[in-house]
Amino acid sequence: MAGRIDAQQSSPAGLDHLIAHAPKSPSLAAWTFDPSDLRQDLRQLPIGVFDSGIGGLTVLEAILGLDAYNNDTLQPGADGRKDFEGESFVYLGDQANMPYGNYPAAGQIDYLRELILKDAIFLLGRRYWPDTNSTEPVFTKQPVKAIAIGCNTATAYGLTDINSALKTWNLPVFAIGVVQAGARGVVQLPDAVIGHESSIAVLATVGTCRSEAYPRAIQQALGQAGRRQPAILQKGFVDLAAAIEGDPQVLARNSVQQIVHRDIREMLESHKQSGSGQPISTVILGCTHFPLVKEQIINTLRDLRELKEEGQYPYQSLIAESIHVVDPAEWTARELFRSLALARLRAASTDQQSGSEPSIDFFISAPNPRCPSVQLGPDAGLDPSYKIARQPGQLTVEDTIVVPLQLDQIPAGSLNLIRHQLPHVWSGMKRQNDQ
Ligand code: DGL
């Protein structure tokens, strides 16, 4: 299928060009970093998390709130101390270029892969712009020691590229992604939930579904555990992530609730047509934006199960009575802890750090007002047709720049979701805003 990415994916010329271009020292150019920053003791450097927008904040929240291990022995088991105590973080939301999930269907996989690798290069480097009116970038950001891809689409299309670039650059930095971590979350469910009598529904972007990354990762993880393979169905949501971000063009057509209802009903209709009939017992929130509307998703499934039309219950047999929700964010947080411990990259924590709030630097991308070729839409974001038609390999055209996030850049609706659902992230954002 077009859009499917294989583990051994070949690297297009544009990507090779970017991999050759990035490690430079010193350099003022965009999408470069200084490799010598990363060939020393990395332990006190921050951890990088990125997404195409605010969705990855659900992953950051899971990381900040995790207490699943003993911080001294590193063994599983809560010890009343946050597992990432003493760590610092850099978050990037590539908001100007989102939604990532719609590039594959437009035949723009190579461009998407380049965007994803550029996110990683930003995290490895020091370069950013103080604000969108600045005339020059500055170089005071800290490089990161590890990268957690807080985006399913970016994991599906870019994790392999990031890993092979890190290898080419010979860096001791590692990267992990949400998809493989989410699949390991599925393995934790008992056979009674994911046996052959039921199905798993992956709710994701259209791009993630096309990549087949989830079915493959789940089959692999269950296969390794010697478990039975359940039926897996996928539903690609075209515009839910953008609606959650508060995109005015999407919200002018439908509310978040209407999109959730419409797309879940479409998924059930196609499940019915497929004739497999196994009720959905497990839902994977396969887009990091979706945990922000988890209640709406669960309530919609419950309502549709009970829906009675013309004396019939059209969806009752397709939805199990109790639904298990897998949020890959939690499993990503656990994997990050284990990988940091394994790589001996955990920050040396001090007594002062115990219980103190972690330092987090939040960044987002925005259109570059000084780039002559950039085309803006009515809402001052990149014009959607310009955005989707760009070609990879144009490393001198910096049409978007990365700036520190300010709370007034986030639409009120998304800010509300963050404030109420992501308390650790929210207090970090307020700290940055008050500085
Ligand atoms: N949050 C991203 C994910 O997990 C998707 C949003 C987008 O399409 O950019 O796939």
Coordinates of C-alpha atoms and ligand atoms in Angstrom, one line a residue:
M1 CA 0.0 0.0 0.0
A2 CA 1.3 3.5 -0.8
G3 CA 2.4 5.0 2.5
R4 CA 3.6 1.8 4.0
I5 CA 7.1 2.3 5.5
D6 CA 9.3 -0.7 5.9
A7 CA 11.7 -1.1 8.7
Q8 CA 14.5 -1.2 6.1
Q9 CA 13.2 1.8 4.3
S10 CA 15.6 3.3 1.8
S11 CA 16.8 6.8 2.3
P12 CA 15.7 9.3 -0.4
A13 CA 18.4 11.7 -1.7
G14 CA 16.9 14.7 0.2
L15 CA 17.3 12.9 3.5
D16 CA 20.9 11.9 2.7
H17 CA 21.6 15.5 1.9
L18 CA 20.1 16.6 5.3
I19 CA 22.1 13.9 7.1
A20 CA 25.3 15.2 5.5
H21 CA 24.4 18.8 6.1
A22 CA 23.5 18.7 9.8
P23 CA 26.6 17.9 11.7
K24 CA 28.7 21.1 11.4
S25 CA 30.7 23.1 13.8
P26 CA 30.6 26.0 14.0
S27 CA 27.7 26.9 11.8
L28 CA 25.0 29.5 11.8
A29 CA 22.9 27.6 9.2
A30 CA 19.5 26.2 9.8
W31 CA 19.2 22.4 10.7
T32 CA 22.7 22.0 11.9
F33 CA 24.1 21.0 15.3
D34 CA 27.6 20.7 16.8
P35 CA 28.5 17.0 17.2
S36 CA 31.2 17.9 19.7
D37 CA 28.4 19.0 22.1
L38 CA 27.3 15.4 22.2
R39 CA 30.6 13.6 22.5
Q40 CA 31.1 14.1 26.2
D41 CA 29.3 13.3 29.4
L42 CA 25.7 13.8 28.5
R43 CA 24.0 13.0 31.8
Q44 CA 23.1 16.6 32.8
L45 CA 21.7 17.4 29.4
P46 CA 17.9 17.6 28.9
I47 CA 15.6 15.0 27.3
G48 CA 13.9 16.0 24.1
V49 CA 10.3 15.3 23.3
F50 CA 8.7 16.3 20.0
D51 CA 5.4 16.2 18.1
S52 CA 3.8 18.0 15.3
G53 CA 1.9 20.1 17.8
I54 CA 0.5 19.9 21.3
G55 CA -0.3 16.1 21.2
G56 CA 3.2 15.2 22.4
L57 CA 2.4 17.1 25.6
T58 CA 0.3 14.0 26.6
V59 CA 3.6 12.0 26.4
L60 CA 5.5 14.7 28.3
E61 CA 2.8 14.6 31.0
A62 CA 3.1 10.8 31.3
I63 CA 6.9 11.2 31.6
L64 CA 6.7 14.0 34.2
G65 CA 4.1 12.1 36.3
L66 CA 5.7 8.6 36.2
D67 CA 6.4 6.7 39.4
A68 CA 6.7 3.1 38.2
Y69 CA 10.3 2.4 39.3
N70 CA 12.5 2.7 42.4
N71 CA 14.8 5.6 41.7
D72 CA 17.7 4.0 43.5
T73 CA 17.5 0.3 42.5
L74 CA 16.0 1.1 39.1
Q75 CA 13.7 -2.0 39.6
P76 CA 9.9 -1.8 38.8
G77 CA 7.8 -0.6 41.7
A78 CA 6.7 2.9 42.8
D79 CA 8.8 4.5 45.5
G80 CA 6.9 7.8 46.0
R81 CA 9.5 9.7 44.0
K82 CA 8.9 10.8 40.4
D83 CA 11.0 8.6 38.1
F84 CA 12.4 11.5 36.1
E85 CA 13.3 13.6 39.2
G86 CA 16.4 15.7 38.5
E87 CA 15.9 15.6 34.7
S88 CA 15.2 18.6 32.5
F89 CA 13.3 18.6 29.2
V90 CA 13.1 20.4 25.9
Y91 CA 9.7 20.1 24.1
L92 CA 9.2 20.9 20.4
G93 CA 5.8 21.2 18.7
D94 CA 6.2 21.6 14.9
Q95 CA 2.9 23.4 14.8
A96 CA 3.6 25.4 11.6
N97 CA 4.0 22.1 9.6
M98 CA 1.2 20.0 11.1
P99 CA -0.9 17.9 10.5
Y100 CA 1.9 15.3 9.8
G101 CA -0.8 12.7 9.3
N102 CA -2.0 14.2 6.0
Y103 CA 1.3 14.3 4.1
P104 CA 1.4 10.6 3.1
A105 CA -2.0 10.7 1.4
A106 CA -0.7 13.7 -0.6
G107 CA 2.3 11.7 -1.8
Q108 CA 4.6 13.7 0.4
I109 CA 6.3 11.0 2.5
D110 CA 9.8 12.2 1.6
Y111 CA 9.0 15.7 2.7
L112 CA 7.4 14.4 6.0
R113 CA 10.5 12.3 6.7
E114 CA 12.6 15.4 6.2
L115 CA 10.4 17.4 8.6
I116 CA 10.7 14.7 11.2
L117 CA 14.5 14.5 11.0
K118 CA 14.7 18.3 11.2
D119 CA 12.8 18.1 14.5
A120 CA 15.4 15.7 15.8
I121 CA 18.2 18.0 14.5
F122 CA 16.6 21.0 16.3
L123 CA 16.6 19.0 19.6
L124 CA 20.3 18.0 19.1
G125 CA 21.4 21.6 18.4
R126 CA 21.4 24.9 20.2
R127 CA 19.8 27.1 17.6
Y128 CA 16.4 28.9 17.9
W129 CA 14.8 32.3 17.3
P130 CA 14.0 34.5 20.3
D131 CA 10.6 35.4 18.6
T132 CA 9.2 35.6 15.1
N133 CA 10.3 39.3 14.7
S134 CA 13.9 38.6 15.6
T135 CA 16.4 39.2 12.8
E136 CA 18.9 36.6 14.0
P137 CA 18.8 33.2 15.7
V138 CA 20.5 32.6 19.0
F139 CA 22.5 29.5 20.1
T140 CA 21.6 29.1 23.8
K141 CA 19.4 26.1 23.8
Q142 CA 20.8 23.0 25.4
P143 CA 21.3 19.9 23.1
V144 CA 19.5 16.8 24.3
K145 CA 20.8 13.4 25.4
A146 CA 17.8 11.4 24.3
I147 CA 14.8 11.9 22.0
A148 CA 11.3 10.6 22.8
I149 CA 9.1 10.9 19.7
G150 CA 5.8 12.0 21.1
C151 CA 4.0 11.6 17.8
N152 CA 2.7 8.3 16.3
T153 CA 3.0 9.6 12.7
A154 CA 6.5 10.8 13.3
T155 CA 7.4 7.5 14.9
A156 CA 5.9 5.5 12.0
Y157 CA 7.7 7.5 9.3
G158 CA 10.8 8.8 11.1
L159 CA 12.1 6.6 13.9
T160 CA 14.2 4.5 11.6
D161 CA 15.6 7.6 9.9
I162 CA 16.5 9.2 13.2
N163 CA 18.1 6.1 14.5
S164 CA 20.2 5.7 11.3
A165 CA 21.2 9.4 11.3
L166 CA 22.3 9.1 15.0
K167 CA 24.4 6.1 13.9
T168 CA 25.9 7.9 10.9
W169 CA 26.7 10.9 13.2
N170 CA 28.2 8.5 15.7
L171 CA 26.4 10.0 18.6
P172 CA 25.6 8.3 21.9
V173 CA 22.1 9.8 21.9
F174 CA 19.2 7.4 21.6
A175 CA 15.6 7.8 20.2
I176 CA 12.4 5.9 21.1
G177 CA 8.9 6.2 19.7
V178 CA 5.3 5.8 20.9
V179 CA 4.2 3.1 18.5
Q180 CA 6.5 0.3 19.7
A181 CA 5.9 1.4 23.3
G182 CA 2.1 1.3 22.7
A183 CA 2.4 -2.2 21.3
R184 CA 4.2 -3.3 24.4
G185 CA 1.2 -1.9 26.3
V186 CA -1.1 -4.2 24.4
V187 CA 1.0 -7.2 25.5
Q188 CA 0.1 -6.3 29.1
L189 CA -3.5 -7.0 28.4
P190 CA -4.7 -10.6 29.3
D191 CA -5.8 -13.0 26.6
A192 CA -9.4 -12.6 27.9
V193 CA -9.3 -9.1 26.5
I194 CA -7.4 -9.5 23.3
G195 CA -8.1 -13.1 22.4
H196 CA -9.4 -14.3 19.1
E197 CA -13.0 -13.4 20.0
S198 CA -12.4 -9.7 20.0
S199 CA -10.6 -7.0 18.0
I200 CA -8.3 -4.1 18.7
A201 CA -9.1 -0.8 17.2
V202 CA -6.3 1.6 16.4
L203 CA -7.5 5.2 16.3
A204 CA -4.8 7.3 14.6
T205 CA -4.0 9.7 11.8
V206 CA -4.6 8.6 8.2
G207 CA -0.8 8.6 7.8
T208 CA -0.2 6.3 10.8
C209 CA -2.8 3.9 9.5
R210 CA -1.4 3.8 6.0
S211 CA 2.1 3.0 7.4
E212 CA 0.7 -0.2 9.0
A213 CA 3.1 0.6 11.8
Y214 CA 0.7 -0.4 14.6
P215 CA -0.5 -3.8 13.2
R216 CA 3.1 -4.7 12.6
A217 CA 4.4 -3.6 16.0
I218 CA 1.5 -5.3 17.8
Q219 CA 1.9 -8.6 15.9
Q220 CA 5.7 -8.5 16.6
A221 CA 5.3 -7.7 20.3
L222 CA 2.6 -10.4 20.8
G223 CA 4.5 -12.9 18.6
Q224 CA 7.6 -12.4 20.8
A225 CA 5.5 -13.0 23.9
G226 CA 4.2 -16.2 22.2
R227 CA 0.6 -14.8 22.3
R228 CA -2.3 -15.3 20.0
Q229 CA -2.8 -12.6 17.3
P230 CA -6.1 -10.7 17.7
A231 CA -7.9 -9.0 14.8
I232 CA -6.8 -5.4 14.4
L233 CA -8.8 -2.7 12.7
Q234 CA -7.6 0.8 12.0
K235 CA -9.4 4.1 11.7
G236 CA -7.6 7.1 10.2
F237 CA -8.9 10.5 11.5
V238 CA -8.3 13.2 8.9
D239 CA -8.9 16.3 10.9
L240 CA -9.3 15.5 14.6
A241 CA -5.7 16.4 15.6
A242 CA -6.1 19.8 13.9
A243 CA -9.5 20.4 15.5
I244 CA -7.9 19.6 19.0
E245 CA -5.2 22.2 18.1
G246 CA -8.0 24.7 17.6
D247 CA -7.5 25.0 13.8
P248 CA -10.2 27.6 12.8
Q249 CA -10.6 26.2 9.3
V250 CA -11.4 22.7 10.6
L251 CA -13.6 24.0 13.5
A252 CA -15.6 26.1 11.1
R253 CA -16.9 22.9 9.6
N254 CA -17.3 20.6 12.6
S255 CA -16.8 20.6 16.4
V256 CA -14.4 18.2 18.0
Q257 CA -17.4 16.2 19.3
Q258 CA -18.9 16.0 15.8
I259 CA -15.6 14.7 14.3
V260 CA -15.3 12.1 17.1
H261 CA -18.8 10.9 16.5
R262 CA -18.6 10.9 12.7
D263 CA -15.3 9.1 12.5
I264 CA -16.1 6.4 15.1
R265 CA -19.4 5.7 13.4
E266 CA -17.6 5.4 10.1
M267 CA -15.2 3.0 11.7
L268 CA -18.1 0.9 13.0
E269 CA -19.8 0.9 9.7
S270 CA -16.7 -0.4 7.9
H271 CA -16.1 -3.0 10.7
K272 CA -19.7 -4.2 10.1
Q273 CA -19.1 -4.3 6.3
S274 CA -15.9 -6.4 6.8
G275 CA -18.2 -9.1 8.3
S276 CA -15.5 -10.2 10.9
G277 CA -18.0 -9.4 13.6
Q278 CA -15.5 -9.6 16.5
P279 CA -16.4 -6.9 19.0
I280 CA -13.9 -4.2 19.8
S281 CA -12.6 -4.8 23.2
T282 CA -9.5 -2.6 23.1
V283 CA -8.9 0.9 21.7
I284 CA -5.4 2.2 21.1
L285 CA -5.1 6.0 21.3
G286 CA -2.7 5.9 18.3
C287 CA -2.4 9.7 17.9
T288 CA -0.9 11.6 20.8
H289 CA -3.6 14.3 20.5
F290 CA -6.4 11.8 21.2
P291 CA -5.8 11.3 25.0
L292 CA -7.0 14.9 25.3
V293 CA -10.4 13.8 24.1
K294 CA -10.3 10.3 25.6
E295 CA -13.6 10.8 27.5
Q296 CA -15.4 11.9 24.3
I297 CA -14.1 8.8 22.5
I298 CA -15.1 6.4 25.2
N299 CA -18.5 8.0 25.7
T300 CA -19.2 8.0 21.9
L301 CA -18.4 4.2 21.8
R302 CA -20.8 3.6 24.8
D303 CA -23.5 5.8 23.2
L304 CA -23.2 4.0 19.9
R305 CA -23.3 0.6 21.6
E306 CA -26.7 1.6 23.1
L307 CA -28.0 3.4 20.0
K308 CA -31.4 2.1 18.9
E309 CA -32.6 2.8 15.4
E310 CA -35.7 1.4 13.8
G311 CA -36.0 -1.1 16.7
Q312 CA -32.4 -2.4 16.1
Y313 CA -29.1 -1.9 17.8
P314 CA -26.8 -1.4 14.8
Y315 CA -23.5 -1.4 16.7
Q316 CA -24.1 -3.3 19.9
S317 CA -22.5 -6.6 18.7
L318 CA -19.5 -4.7 17.4
I319 CA -18.5 -3.1 20.7
A320 CA -17.6 -5.1 23.8
E321 CA -19.4 -4.2 27.0
S322 CA -16.2 -3.0 28.6
I323 CA -13.5 -1.3 26.6
H324 CA -9.8 -1.2 27.5
V325 CA -8.0 1.9 26.4
V326 CA -4.3 1.8 25.7
D327 CA -2.5 5.1 25.8
P328 CA 1.0 4.6 24.4
A329 CA 2.2 7.7 26.3
E330 CA 2.4 5.8 29.6
W331 CA 4.4 2.9 28.0
T332 CA 6.7 5.4 26.3
A333 CA 7.5 7.0 29.7
R334 CA 8.4 3.6 31.1
E335 CA 10.5 2.7 28.0
L336 CA 12.3 6.1 28.3
F337 CA 13.2 5.4 31.9
R338 CA 14.5 1.9 31.1
S339 CA 16.5 3.1 28.1
L340 CA 18.1 6.0 30.0
A341 CA 19.0 3.6 32.8
L342 CA 20.5 1.1 30.3
A343 CA 22.5 3.8 28.5
R344 CA 23.7 5.2 31.9
L345 CA 22.4 8.6 30.9
R346 CA 20.2 9.4 34.0
A347 CA 20.9 12.8 35.5
A348 CA 22.8 12.6 38.7
S349 CA 20.2 13.9 41.1
T350 CA 21.0 16.0 44.1
D351 CA 19.2 16.5 47.4
Q352 CA 18.0 19.9 46.2
Q353 CA 16.3 18.3 43.2
S354 CA 14.3 15.9 45.3
G355 CA 10.6 16.9 44.8
S356 CA 11.5 20.1 42.9
E357 CA 9.8 21.0 39.6
P358 CA 11.7 19.9 36.5
S359 CA 13.0 22.5 34.1
I360 CA 11.2 22.4 30.8
D361 CA 11.8 24.6 27.7
F362 CA 8.9 24.6 25.3
F363 CA 9.3 25.6 21.7
I364 CA 7.0 25.7 18.7
S365 CA 7.5 26.4 15.0
A366 CA 6.0 29.3 13.2
P367 CA 6.0 30.7 9.7
N368 CA 9.2 32.7 9.0
P369 CA 8.1 36.3 8.1
R370 CA 11.5 37.0 6.4
C371 CA 11.3 34.0 4.1
P372 CA 10.3 35.5 0.6
S373 CA 8.7 32.3 -0.7
V374 CA 6.5 31.6 2.3
Q375 CA 2.8 31.8 1.6
L376 CA 0.4 32.4 4.5
G377 CA -3.3 31.5 4.8
P378 CA -6.1 33.6 6.3
D379 CA -5.3 32.6 9.9
A380 CA -1.6 33.6 9.5
G381 CA -0.5 30.0 9.5
L382 CA 1.2 28.4 6.4
D383 CA -1.2 28.3 3.5
P384 CA -2.5 24.7 3.4
S385 CA -1.8 24.2 -0.4
Y386 CA 1.7 25.7 0.0
K387 CA 2.4 23.6 3.0
I388 CA 1.6 20.3 1.3
A389 CA 3.3 21.1 -2.0
R390 CA 6.8 21.7 -0.6
Q391 CA 9.7 19.6 -1.9
P392 CA 12.5 18.1 0.3
G393 CA 16.1 19.0 -0.1
Q394 CA 15.7 22.9 0.0
L395 CA 18.0 23.4 2.9
T396 CA 18.5 27.1 2.3
V397 CA 14.8 27.9 2.5
E398 CA 13.9 28.4 6.1
D399 CA 10.2 28.9 5.7
T400 CA 9.4 28.0 9.3
I401 CA 11.4 28.9 12.4
V402 CA 11.4 27.6 16.0
V403 CA 10.6 30.0 18.8
P404 CA 10.0 29.7 22.5
L405 CA 6.3 28.9 23.1
Q406 CA 4.2 31.7 24.6
L407 CA 0.8 30.8 26.0
D408 CA -1.0 33.3 23.8
Q409 CA 0.2 31.3 20.7
I410 CA -2.1 28.4 21.8
P411 CA -5.8 28.7 21.0
A412 CA -8.0 29.1 24.1
G413 CA -9.7 25.6 23.6
S414 CA -6.4 23.7 23.5
L415 CA -5.1 25.8 26.4
N416 CA -8.1 24.7 28.4
L417 CA -7.4 21.0 27.6
I418 CA -3.8 21.4 28.7
R419 CA -4.7 23.2 31.9
H420 CA -7.3 20.6 33.0
Q421 CA -5.7 17.4 31.8
L422 CA -2.0 17.9 31.8
P423 CA -1.2 19.5 35.2
H424 CA 2.6 18.9 35.2
V425 CA 2.9 20.3 31.7
W426 CA 0.7 23.2 32.6
S427 CA 2.8 24.3 35.5
G428 CA 5.9 24.0 33.4
M429 CA 4.3 26.2 30.7
K430 CA 3.3 28.8 33.3
R431 CA 6.8 28.9 34.7
Q432 CA 8.2 29.6 31.3
N433 CA 5.6 32.2 30.6
D434 CA 6.1 34.0 33.9
Q435 CA 9.9 34.3 33.3
Ligands
DGL1 N1 0.1 13.8 17.3 C1 0.3 13.2 16.0 C2 0.3 11.7 16.1 O1 0.5 11.1 17.2 C3 -0.6 13.5 14.9 C4 -1.0 14.9 14.5 C5 -0.7 15.3 13.1 O2 -1.3 14.7 12.2 O3 0.1 16.1 12.9 O4 0.3 11.0 15.1

